[in-house]
């Protein structure tokens, strides 16, 4: 087993000068050997390996990390395979100590940042559990802090995360009631640091990649008494996925909030934001909504993959008679066309297909949406901004002063909006809108409930 001692440490500049590129190439070569061993054992096939290679190239990660991030190889198998290749013995959560040695020099904040767990000191050698056997910098840093030689053990990332979460927060222990603001600031910085850790970044990227690959419309992440629950909405049905590793829920939610430009310090109020990512050469928009729950903050991400949506009636699965009736209604000079259905049923996508057919130089088409899910050429699209007082009704009234021929309202949800929409339809405008009802017939009593007149 290889030992690391302060007498043999090199500075970062020395490492760079002595061939950092060679070290990096060797690391990737070692990782590739793991992939080849998994292929030879029949654990993965050639197609899976090629898929992981593409993911690794796109993300700049190692092949073994890509296999794990995509869910193609489990944490247990990664640990077992690395152990057989390197000779580093694996350990489990039962081997992690309640009170780690060298607590004076290896503070919890350092251990979280370095992602390691000191197990015990055996004859002047510190036994250290790590998740990445190729990360020599962590071993060197621990040796430098303790003055001890270091011997490695391998541990699952989830077991390490759970143990690190249970450590006392050294940055907050010294805080007093008079320094509560400083404590909150430190807590926020800790959340930000953990959310920026490579495993958390890889995990969030993997959640998004999986949603795109499975054509999921939503990602649901909720906290419960027993841990974190992860679900994907596929074909309108929520399906459970493998839960997040223990202790990573708050970090993952914080990472999502950082990506969406939200305030990670605010965990008592709901927040909304958007994320734009690139996948397979396409721009993917994610609409993020966070909500405080009884056992922690939850998040829902709506996946808006423009490339996966064909804005044509036939491609949406509508029958020929329905398409004919809809086109007949769209040819009218004025009136109100409502598309109804539950969340995620394709209401807005159907209206976008209708607008695409109506778009032309002879028509002024304006939409009022929250959010704008697809950007359409030749259509003036307005984003609702309630924080500055621009709601659906106010925006719709302003639109009617812009001499529109066709108006689309993202959703009719209150008395004022339904009144303005009906008035616009009666005064020479073609109005398209969505209403949240399970059936088309249910739209009429819903409009009446919102204040539409019975006539």
XYZ file of C-alpha atoms in Angstrom:
455
model
C 0.000 0.000 0.000
C 1.331 3.410 -0.940
C 2.037 5.876 1.883
C 2.139 9.648 1.691
C 4.272 11.683 4.090
C 5.019 15.362 4.436
C 8.721 14.741 3.702
C 7.828 13.596 0.201
C 5.230 16.216 -0.659
C 5.648 18.542 -3.616
C 4.170 21.994 -3.998
C 1.579 22.587 -6.702
C 4.122 24.522 -8.749
C 6.598 21.615 -8.553
C 3.912 19.182 -9.661
C 3.046 21.387 -12.622
C 6.701 21.819 -13.585
C 7.341 18.079 -13.338
C 4.689 17.003 -15.768
C 1.144 17.643 -14.585
C -0.089 16.737 -18.060
C 1.557 13.311 -17.793
C -0.167 12.750 -14.440
C -3.532 13.733 -15.916
C -3.049 11.410 -18.879
C -2.145 8.564 -16.533
C -5.280 9.198 -14.463
C -7.479 8.945 -17.552
C -5.603 5.834 -18.666
C -6.245 4.206 -15.282
C -9.925 5.105 -15.518
C -10.066 3.657 -19.034
C -8.628 0.397 -17.725
C -11.540 0.192 -15.304
C -13.984 0.576 -18.184
C -12.190 -2.119 -20.181
C -12.345 -4.477 -17.205
C -16.089 -3.890 -16.829
C -16.490 -4.553 -20.551
C -14.458 -7.763 -20.381
C -16.495 -9.037 -17.419
C -19.761 -8.488 -19.293
C -20.986 -5.882 -16.798
C -21.354 -3.367 -19.629
C -21.499 -3.819 -23.388
C -19.757 -1.951 -26.182
C -22.763 0.281 -26.832
C -22.881 1.304 -23.181
C -19.143 2.009 -23.195
C -19.428 4.209 -26.304
C -22.302 6.108 -24.711
C -20.206 6.724 -21.608
C -17.252 7.843 -23.756
C -19.459 10.469 -25.432
C -20.762 11.681 -22.070
C -17.226 11.870 -20.668
C -16.008 13.914 -23.636
C -18.948 16.326 -23.401
C -18.580 16.853 -19.635
C -14.778 16.665 -19.445
C -14.985 13.882 -16.849
C -13.362 10.442 -16.628
C -14.932 7.403 -18.233
C -15.558 5.669 -14.892
C -17.244 8.786 -13.549
C -19.414 9.024 -16.667
C -20.497 5.396 -16.285
C -21.487 6.032 -12.678
C -23.131 9.412 -13.378
C -25.322 7.924 -16.106
C -26.432 5.166 -13.740
C -24.840 2.472 -15.920
C -22.591 1.194 -13.120
C -23.469 1.241 -9.409
C -21.366 2.803 -6.654
C -20.734 -0.649 -5.172
C -19.418 -2.038 -8.446
C -17.170 0.996 -8.991
C -15.650 0.523 -5.528
C -15.187 -3.225 -5.999
C -13.563 -2.823 -9.414
C -11.216 -0.056 -8.281
C -10.276 -2.172 -5.275
C -9.388 -5.143 -7.470
C -7.274 -2.948 -9.772
C -5.450 -0.828 -7.171
C -5.315 -3.225 -4.246
C -6.876 -0.577 -1.987
C -9.229 -2.301 0.455
C -12.881 -1.186 0.533
C -14.690 -0.137 3.701
C -18.366 0.355 4.509
C -20.398 2.837 6.504
C -19.934 0.619 9.583
C -16.199 1.355 9.523
C -16.678 5.123 9.789
C -15.955 6.431 13.310
C -18.299 8.593 15.360
C -15.341 10.704 16.513
C -12.646 10.870 13.790
C -8.981 11.027 14.790
C -6.903 14.197 14.295
C -10.000 16.329 14.874
C -7.835 19.327 15.781
C -6.049 19.419 12.428
C -8.745 17.863 10.236
C -11.772 20.051 10.866
C -15.200 19.066 9.483
C -15.109 21.888 6.935
C -11.818 20.552 5.564
C -13.092 16.965 5.439
C -16.228 18.048 3.570
C -14.191 20.004 1.074
C -11.620 17.235 0.615
C -14.315 14.503 0.671
C -12.477 12.056 2.882
C -12.921 10.342 6.246
C -10.071 9.565 8.679
C -10.748 6.133 10.174
C -7.976 5.473 12.688
C -4.260 5.856 13.395
C -2.358 2.576 13.229
C 1.329 2.676 14.238
C 1.802 6.240 13.044
C -0.176 5.727 9.827
C -3.514 7.489 9.321
C -6.085 5.235 7.624
C -8.101 7.477 5.280
C -11.301 6.571 3.410
C -11.777 8.255 0.011
C -14.202 7.817 -2.890
C -11.672 8.484 -5.668
C -8.491 6.363 -5.586
C -6.861 8.555 -8.250
C -7.110 11.763 -6.182
C -3.570 11.999 -4.802
C -3.980 15.650 -3.778
C -6.398 14.777 -0.959
C -3.955 12.269 0.518
C -1.132 14.797 0.221
C -3.189 17.535 1.875
C -4.156 15.278 4.798
C -0.535 14.199 5.245
C 0.570 17.833 5.244
C -2.010 18.812 7.874
C -1.396 15.894 10.231
C 2.286 15.127 9.699
C 1.361 11.455 9.405
C 1.768 8.935 6.628
C -1.564 8.162 4.953
C -2.928 4.807 3.841
C -6.044 4.751 1.674
C -9.305 2.837 1.838
C -12.165 3.013 -0.684
C -15.732 3.914 0.276
C -19.029 4.479 -1.551
C -19.825 8.118 -2.258
C -23.250 7.825 -0.576
C -21.793 6.405 2.646
C -19.186 9.160 2.728
C -21.825 11.850 2.144
C -23.983 10.603 5.007
C -21.019 10.544 7.392
C -19.823 14.005 6.411
C -23.306 15.412 6.908
C -23.351 14.098 10.474
C -20.166 15.915 11.462
C -20.537 19.008 13.663
C -20.334 22.291 11.787
C -17.130 23.841 13.091
C -17.844 27.164 11.374
C -21.088 27.623 13.298
C -20.166 26.231 16.707
C -18.448 29.457 17.682
C -21.407 31.601 16.679
C -23.306 33.331 19.476
C -26.859 34.742 19.488
C -25.364 38.181 18.952
C -23.664 36.875 15.824
C -26.740 35.222 14.285
C -26.432 37.173 11.035
C -22.835 36.008 10.688
C -23.930 32.420 11.400
C -26.549 32.589 8.655
C -23.940 33.977 6.274
C -21.550 31.147 7.140
C -24.337 28.612 6.693
C -25.103 30.009 3.257
C -21.422 29.869 2.309
C -21.278 26.258 3.482
C -24.306 25.414 1.340
C -22.739 27.198 -1.617
C -19.460 25.315 -1.156
C -21.173 21.931 -0.903
C -23.369 22.709 -3.906
C -20.200 23.427 -5.895
C -18.499 20.148 -4.947
C -17.777 17.963 -7.952
C -19.976 15.004 -6.816
C -22.989 17.291 -6.344
C -22.397 18.979 -9.710
C -22.099 15.573 -11.388
C -25.239 14.323 -9.662
C -27.372 17.299 -10.744
C -26.041 16.989 -14.288
C -26.929 13.296 -14.228
C -30.503 14.042 -13.083
C -30.960 16.463 -15.966
C -29.290 14.144 -18.496
C -31.551 11.273 -17.467
C -34.664 13.456 -17.804
C -33.656 14.485 -21.313
C -32.766 10.936 -22.371
C -36.066 9.508 -21.092
C -38.047 12.474 -22.528
C -39.407 13.306 -19.071
C -41.461 16.479 -18.822
C -40.703 17.111 -15.130
C -38.234 16.241 -12.377
C -39.683 16.093 -8.838
C -37.289 16.245 -5.898
C -38.854 16.125 -2.430
C -37.630 15.537 1.122
C -39.251 13.127 3.561
C -38.549 11.749 7.019
C -36.684 8.787 5.563
C -34.610 10.703 3.023
C -34.960 12.177 -0.437
C -37.459 11.110 -3.096
C -36.727 11.506 -6.819
C -39.401 11.106 -9.495
C -39.672 11.777 -13.239
C -42.913 12.519 -15.083
C -42.799 10.437 -18.258
C -45.805 10.290 -20.602
C -47.831 12.162 -17.982
C -47.129 9.646 -15.189
C -44.803 10.237 -12.239
C -42.309 7.389 -11.906
C -40.007 6.773 -8.939
C -36.255 6.732 -9.579
C -33.353 5.677 -7.396
C -33.256 8.149 -4.470
C -30.360 10.515 -3.961
C -27.439 9.365 -1.810
C -28.057 9.977 1.884
C -27.322 13.505 3.023
C -27.151 15.120 -0.410
C -30.708 16.453 -0.719
C -30.002 19.972 0.569
C -26.816 20.230 -1.495
C -28.593 19.147 -4.684
C -31.441 21.621 -4.147
C -28.890 24.369 -3.453
C -27.026 23.485 -6.646
C -30.272 23.713 -8.635
C -31.053 27.096 -7.043
C -27.581 28.408 -7.890
C -27.993 27.305 -11.518
C -31.406 29.005 -11.661
C -30.102 32.237 -10.122
C -32.228 31.881 -6.977
C -31.429 32.932 -3.413
C -30.034 29.883 -1.597
C -30.321 31.705 1.739
C -34.120 31.904 1.386
C -35.529 28.523 2.350
C -38.852 29.645 3.835
C -40.576 30.965 0.701
C -41.252 29.464 -2.757
C -38.986 30.675 -5.574
C -39.115 30.403 -9.378
C -36.299 30.514 -11.888
C -34.964 29.097 -15.136
C -31.921 27.109 -16.203
C -30.586 26.762 -19.737
C -28.338 23.808 -20.522
C -26.887 22.274 -23.676
C -27.482 18.601 -24.449
C -26.761 16.765 -27.690
C -26.148 20.083 -29.395
C -29.577 21.429 -28.394
C -30.521 24.187 -25.972
C -32.733 22.834 -23.167
C -34.693 25.156 -20.871
C -35.595 24.075 -17.343
C -38.280 25.903 -15.397
C -37.456 25.621 -11.682
C -39.914 25.980 -8.812
C -38.811 25.445 -5.200
C -41.127 24.970 -2.225
C -40.471 24.590 1.528
C -41.799 21.245 2.794
C -42.096 19.839 6.310
C -38.841 17.877 6.036
C -36.788 20.143 3.786
C -36.910 22.189 0.628
C -38.252 20.555 -2.530
C -37.818 21.417 -6.198
C -39.681 20.702 -9.420
C -37.962 21.189 -12.778
C -40.100 21.414 -15.947
C -38.027 20.223 -18.915
C -38.626 22.297 -22.036
C -36.835 20.506 -24.850
C -37.632 22.513 -27.963
C -35.969 19.994 -30.256
C -38.241 17.216 -28.970
C -41.443 19.117 -29.797
C -42.795 19.129 -33.346
C -45.182 22.074 -33.553
C -47.556 20.413 -36.000
C -51.032 19.094 -35.238
C -50.442 15.708 -36.877
C -47.174 15.205 -34.941
C -48.985 15.891 -31.652
C -51.192 12.828 -32.090
C -54.434 14.671 -32.840
C -56.902 12.738 -34.984
C -57.819 13.979 -38.474
C -61.390 15.059 -37.496
C -60.080 17.011 -34.493
C -57.437 18.723 -36.649
C -60.078 19.646 -39.227
C -62.358 21.139 -36.548
C -59.471 23.049 -34.999
C -58.347 24.503 -38.324
C -61.937 25.538 -39.034
C -62.064 27.384 -35.704
C -58.688 29.036 -36.366
C -59.935 30.368 -39.691
C -62.586 32.474 -37.906
C -61.825 36.230 -37.758
C -62.659 36.430 -34.051
C -63.727 34.300 -31.103
C -62.330 32.377 -28.141
C -60.578 29.001 -28.522
C -59.829 27.154 -25.283
C -57.506 24.166 -24.898
C -58.119 22.254 -21.668
C -56.452 19.402 -19.820
C -54.410 18.571 -16.728
C -50.823 19.664 -16.089
C -48.360 18.319 -18.653
C -51.027 17.213 -21.137
C -49.771 19.445 -23.972
C -52.142 22.415 -23.825
C -49.510 25.086 -24.480
C -47.781 22.964 -27.128
C -51.098 22.637 -28.982
C -51.528 26.422 -28.930
C -47.977 26.895 -30.220
C -48.801 24.589 -33.147
C -51.907 26.709 -33.800
C -49.890 29.938 -33.716
C -47.362 28.444 -36.116
C -50.174 27.872 -38.628
C -51.552 31.385 -38.128
C -48.196 33.158 -38.389
C -47.859 35.337 -41.456
C -47.090 38.889 -42.598
C -50.790 39.825 -42.632
C -51.385 39.088 -38.938
C -50.166 40.746 -35.749
C -49.905 37.888 -33.241
C -49.161 38.601 -29.576
C -48.875 36.181 -26.655
C -48.968 36.673 -22.883
C -47.206 33.784 -21.155
C -45.701 32.633 -17.868
C -43.180 31.418 -18.805
C -42.390 31.650 -22.519
C -41.763 27.971 -23.246
C -40.893 28.214 -26.948
C -39.766 31.230 -28.937
C -41.701 31.535 -32.201
C -40.575 33.522 -35.230
C -43.055 36.200 -36.279
C -44.836 36.229 -32.913
C -44.554 38.973 -30.279
C -44.261 37.136 -26.967
C -44.664 38.835 -23.584
C -43.422 37.355 -20.305
C -45.624 37.968 -17.267
C -43.665 39.673 -14.456
C -45.757 39.769 -11.292
C -42.918 41.234 -9.215
C -43.277 44.504 -11.121
C -47.074 44.326 -11.343
C -47.418 42.856 -14.862
C -49.944 40.041 -14.459
C -51.995 38.249 -17.124
C -54.921 40.678 -17.002
C -52.749 43.813 -17.055
C -50.575 42.499 -19.876
C -53.649 41.437 -21.869
C -55.227 44.889 -21.562
C -51.984 46.466 -22.794
C -51.800 44.007 -25.706
C -55.284 44.956 -26.888
C -54.032 48.512 -27.398
C -51.375 47.196 -29.819
C -53.912 46.378 -32.583
C -53.474 42.569 -32.459
C -55.249 40.154 -34.796
C -54.538 37.067 -32.705
C -53.889 36.961 -28.959
C -52.731 33.944 -26.983
C -53.150 33.880 -23.202
C -50.925 31.303 -21.515
C -53.553 30.527 -18.893
C -56.901 31.920 -17.779
C -56.836 31.620 -14.011
C -58.755 34.532 -12.469
C -61.877 36.705 -12.813
C -60.098 39.692 -14.360
C -58.292 37.682 -17.025
C -61.416 35.801 -18.100
C -63.334 39.092 -18.388
C -60.659 40.730 -20.565
C -60.254 37.614 -22.737
C -63.982 37.294 -23.429
C -64.281 41.019 -24.125
C -61.384 40.792 -26.596
C -63.033 37.850 -28.376
C -66.293 39.816 -28.663
C -64.575 42.898 -30.091
C -62.937 41.408 -33.174
C -59.924 39.468 -31.885
C -59.136 35.762 -32.147
C -58.155 34.727 -28.609
C -56.419 31.427 -27.825
C -56.016 30.339 -24.209
C -55.629 27.373 -21.857
C -57.809 26.452 -18.891
C -56.908 23.876 -16.234
C -59.812 21.426 -16.407
C -59.716 17.712 -17.056
C -62.347 17.842 -19.809
C -63.476 20.321 -22.454
C -67.014 20.356 -21.004
C -65.599 21.287 -17.612
C -64.222 24.533 -19.059
C -67.664 26.173 -19.145
C -68.523 25.886 -15.424
C -64.895 26.770 -14.668
C -65.254 30.059 -16.579
C -68.539 30.747 -14.794
C -66.864 30.112 -11.444
C -64.227 32.702 -12.408
C -66.895 35.321 -13.139
C -67.914 34.830 -16.774
C -71.524 35.884 -17.396
C -74.152 33.213 -18.111
C -75.737 34.000 -21.508
